[in-house]
Amino acid sequence: MNTELLPINAPLAINKLPMREQDHVECQRALFGKRAAFFYAAITVCCVATIAVCMIAKWMGINSLPMRTEAIPLICFLLTSSFYYAFPEYVGKLRYRQCKNANEKPKAIAFYTDHFETLIGDVKAGSYSYETVRRIIKTENLWIIMLPDRMYLPVRIAGIPDKCWETIEQDIAAMVNGCH
């Protein structure tokens, strides 16, 4: 945890950058995660292998295979690809429209030494202790803070200076590891 003396309730940093549509899409892709990429790769390999076996069988003159032997893996591959690539983008754009319609006032996130708060305008909408943070997913432009009950809070990295990010990250790590 940071050992510098700070006034009580003085925020370390306040991020007032609004989330863009591309940030919501990036967040959904990150939440989709490595597990989805593994399943996508496994299904793709199986579909391509099945189609290749069918093509080799036809090349060898075995024409007794039903047409659906080729069609089903092809349809499966197309559905899997569209789900893997299009679904996070669709959900990200949907989340962006929902946030845009729900919050007419700008949303900000204030980081303190032991907790962070979400602010809508100048009103505190929520306060979360660093102890409640389950994990942090880092992407190119975002920090996605995972909270209990499958809640997540995407934060744009560009809104916080690097020095403050390091301090906040150390504070979160200290609280999560039990070194209060």
PDB file of N, CA and C in Angstrom, residues 52-87:
ATOM      1  N   ALA A  52     -11.933 -31.385 -44.714  1.00  0.00           N
ATOM      2  CA  ALA A  52     -10.767 -31.902 -45.440  1.00  0.00           C
ATOM      3  C   ALA A  52     -10.893 -33.409 -45.670  1.00  0.00           C
ATOM      4  N   VAL A  53     -11.358 -34.146 -44.667  1.00  0.00           N
ATOM      5  CA  VAL A  53     -11.548 -35.586 -44.819  1.00  0.00           C
ATOM      6  C   VAL A  53     -12.595 -35.870 -45.904  1.00  0.00           C
ATOM      7  N   CYS A  54     -13.666 -35.087 -45.898  1.00  0.00           N
ATOM      8  CA  CYS A  54     -14.697 -35.255 -46.941  1.00  0.00           C
ATOM      9  C   CYS A  54     -14.129 -34.957 -48.326  1.00  0.00           C
ATOM     10  N   MET A  55     -13.326 -33.929 -48.460  1.00  0.00           N
ATOM     11  CA  MET A  55     -12.727 -33.571 -49.755  1.00  0.00           C
ATOM     12  C   MET A  55     -11.745 -34.659 -50.217  1.00  0.00           C
ATOM     13  N   ILE A  56     -10.964 -35.179 -49.294  1.00  0.00           N
ATOM     14  CA  ILE A  56     -10.023 -36.253 -49.651  1.00  0.00           C
ATOM     15  C   ILE A  56     -10.799 -37.499 -50.075  1.00  0.00           C
ATOM     16  N   ALA A  57     -11.895 -37.795 -49.368  1.00  0.00           N
ATOM     17  CA  ALA A  57     -12.712 -38.954 -49.731  1.00  0.00           C
ATOM     18  C   ALA A  57     -13.290 -38.786 -51.130  1.00  0.00           C
ATOM     19  N   LYS A  58     -13.767 -37.596 -51.456  1.00  0.00           N
ATOM     20  CA  LYS A  58     -14.299 -37.346 -52.804  1.00  0.00           C
ATOM     21  C   LYS A  58     -13.189 -37.439 -53.849  1.00  0.00           C
ATOM     22  N   TRP A  59     -12.008 -36.937 -53.497  1.00  0.00           N
ATOM     23  CA  TRP A  59     -10.884 -36.981 -54.428  1.00  0.00           C
ATOM     24  C   TRP A  59     -10.478 -38.426 -54.713  1.00  0.00           C
ATOM     25  N   MET A  60     -10.627 -39.275 -53.670  1.00  0.00           N
ATOM     26  CA  MET A  60     -10.290 -40.694 -53.838  1.00  0.00           C
ATOM     27  C   MET A  60     -11.411 -41.469 -54.528  1.00  0.00           C
ATOM     28  N   GLY A  61     -12.532 -40.826 -54.786  1.00  0.00           N
ATOM     29  CA  GLY A  61     -13.623 -41.477 -55.502  1.00  0.00           C
ATOM     30  C   GLY A  61     -14.691 -42.070 -54.616  1.00  0.00           C
ATOM     31  N   ILE A  62     -14.663 -41.752 -53.328  1.00  0.00           N
ATOM     32  CA  ILE A  62     -15.711 -42.242 -52.417  1.00  0.00           C
ATOM     33  C   ILE A  62     -16.831 -41.198 -52.424  1.00  0.00           C
ATOM     34  N   ASN A  63     -17.860 -41.458 -53.183  1.00  0.00           N
ATOM     35  CA  ASN A  63     -18.952 -40.492 -53.321  1.00  0.00           C
ATOM     36  C   ASN A  63     -20.177 -40.897 -52.517  1.00  0.00           C
ATOM     37  N   SER A  64     -20.044 -41.892 -51.653  1.00  0.00           N
ATOM     38  CA  SER A  64     -21.202 -42.374 -50.900  1.00  0.00           C
ATOM     39  C   SER A  64     -21.491 -41.533 -49.648  1.00  0.00           C
ATOM     40  N   LEU A  65     -20.647 -40.532 -49.366  1.00  0.00           N
ATOM     41  CA  LEU A  65     -20.878 -39.690 -48.189  1.00  0.00           C
ATOM     42  C   LEU A  65     -22.056 -38.758 -48.462  1.00  0.00           C
ATOM     43  N   PRO A  66     -22.961 -38.622 -47.496  1.00  0.00           N
ATOM     44  CA  PRO A  66     -24.095 -37.714 -47.709  1.00  0.00           C
ATOM     45  C   PRO A  66     -23.622 -36.256 -47.759  1.00  0.00           C
ATOM     46  N   MET A  67     -24.411 -35.442 -48.415  1.00  0.00           N
ATOM     47  CA  MET A  67     -24.063 -34.020 -48.573  1.00  0.00           C
ATOM     48  C   MET A  67     -23.947 -33.307 -47.231  1.00  0.00           C
ATOM     49  N   ARG A  68     -24.755 -33.708 -46.244  1.00  0.00           N
ATOM     50  CA  ARG A  68     -24.728 -33.020 -44.947  1.00  0.00           C
ATOM     51  C   ARG A  68     -23.416 -33.239 -44.202  1.00  0.00           C
ATOM     52  N   THR A  69     -22.625 -34.241 -44.612  1.00  0.00           N
ATOM     53  CA  THR A  69     -21.330 -34.477 -43.988  1.00  0.00           C
ATOM     54  C   THR A  69     -20.413 -33.275 -44.193  1.00  0.00           C
ATOM     55  N   GLU A  70     -20.561 -32.593 -45.313  1.00  0.00           N
ATOM     56  CA  GLU A  70     -19.796 -31.374 -45.565  1.00  0.00           C
ATOM     57  C   GLU A  70     -20.530 -30.135 -45.087  1.00  0.00           C
ATOM     58  N   ALA A  71     -21.845 -30.144 -45.206  1.00  0.00           N
ATOM     59  CA  ALA A  71     -22.636 -28.947 -44.896  1.00  0.00           C
ATOM     60  C   ALA A  71     -22.659 -28.638 -43.401  1.00  0.00           C
ATOM     61  N   ILE A  72     -22.791 -29.646 -42.570  1.00  0.00           N
ATOM     62  CA  ILE A  72     -22.889 -29.415 -41.124  1.00  0.00           C
ATOM     63  C   ILE A  72     -21.615 -28.781 -40.565  1.00  0.00           C
ATOM     64  N   PRO A  73     -20.416 -29.294 -40.878  1.00  0.00           N
ATOM     65  CA  PRO A  73     -19.214 -28.609 -40.358  1.00  0.00           C
ATOM     66  C   PRO A  73     -19.061 -27.198 -40.928  1.00  0.00           C
ATOM     67  N   LEU A  74     -19.453 -27.000 -42.173  1.00  0.00           N
ATOM     68  CA  LEU A  74     -19.354 -25.664 -42.766  1.00  0.00           C
ATOM     69  C   LEU A  74     -20.284 -24.692 -42.055  1.00  0.00           C
ATOM     70  N   ILE A  75     -21.514 -25.107 -41.801  1.00  0.00           N
ATOM     71  CA  ILE A  75     -22.471 -24.258 -41.076  1.00  0.00           C
ATOM     72  C   ILE A  75     -21.986 -24.019 -39.649  1.00  0.00           C
ATOM     73  N   CYS A  76     -21.473 -25.061 -39.010  1.00  0.00           N
ATOM     74  CA  CYS A  76     -20.936 -24.933 -37.644  1.00  0.00           C
ATOM     75  C   CYS A  76     -19.787 -23.936 -37.606  1.00  0.00           C
ATOM     76  N   PHE A  77     -18.889 -24.030 -38.591  1.00  0.00           N
ATOM     77  CA  PHE A  77     -17.753 -23.096 -38.669  1.00  0.00           C
ATOM     78  C   PHE A  77     -18.239 -21.666 -38.865  1.00  0.00           C
ATOM     79  N   LEU A  78     -19.204 -21.457 -39.742  1.00  0.00           N
ATOM     80  CA  LEU A  78     -19.720 -20.106 -39.990  1.00  0.00           C
ATOM     81  C   LEU A  78     -20.419 -19.531 -38.760  1.00  0.00           C
ATOM     82  N   LEU A  79     -21.199 -20.356 -38.073  1.00  0.00           N
ATOM     83  CA  LEU A  79     -21.872 -19.891 -36.855  1.00  0.00           C
ATOM     84  C   LEU A  79     -20.871 -19.566 -35.744  1.00  0.00           C
ATOM     85  N   THR A  80     -19.889 -20.427 -35.577  1.00  0.00           N
ATOM     86  CA  THR A  80     -18.870 -20.198 -34.545  1.00  0.00           C
ATOM     87  C   THR A  80     -18.082 -18.924 -34.838  1.00  0.00           C
ATOM     88  N   SER A  81     -17.714 -18.733 -36.091  1.00  0.00           N
ATOM     89  CA  SER A  81     -16.959 -17.533 -36.463  1.00  0.00           C
ATOM     90  C   SER A  81     -17.773 -16.273 -36.243  1.00  0.00           C
ATOM     91  N   SER A  82     -19.035 -16.316 -36.664  1.00  0.00           N
ATOM     92  CA  SER A  82     -19.861 -15.118 -36.475  1.00  0.00           C
ATOM     93  C   SER A  82     -20.077 -14.845 -34.989  1.00  0.00           C
ATOM     94  N   PHE A  83     -20.253 -15.903 -34.200  1.00  0.00           N
ATOM     95  CA  PHE A  83     -20.429 -15.718 -32.757  1.00  0.00           C
ATOM     96  C   PHE A  83     -19.158 -15.160 -32.127  1.00  0.00           C
ATOM     97  N   TYR A  84     -18.005 -15.698 -32.494  1.00  0.00           N
ATOM     98  CA  TYR A  84     -16.746 -15.280 -31.875  1.00  0.00           C
ATOM     99  C   TYR A  84     -16.372 -13.845 -32.249  1.00  0.00           C
ATOM    100  N   TYR A  85     -16.598 -13.462 -33.498  1.00  0.00           N
ATOM    101  CA  TYR A  85     -16.187 -12.133 -33.945  1.00  0.00           C
ATOM    102  C   TYR A  85     -17.287 -11.084 -33.832  1.00  0.00           C
ATOM    103  N   ALA A  86     -18.520 -11.443 -34.143  1.00  0.00           N
ATOM    104  CA  ALA A  86     -19.589 -10.449 -34.193  1.00  0.00           C
ATOM    105  C   ALA A  86     -20.281 -10.238 -32.853  1.00  0.00           C
ATOM    106  N   PHE A  87     -20.376 -11.269 -32.034  1.00  0.00           N
ATOM    107  CA  PHE A  87     -21.110 -11.147 -30.780  1.00  0.00           C
ATOM    108  C   PHE A  87     -20.518 -10.108 -29.827  1.00  0.00           C
TER     109      PHE A  87
END
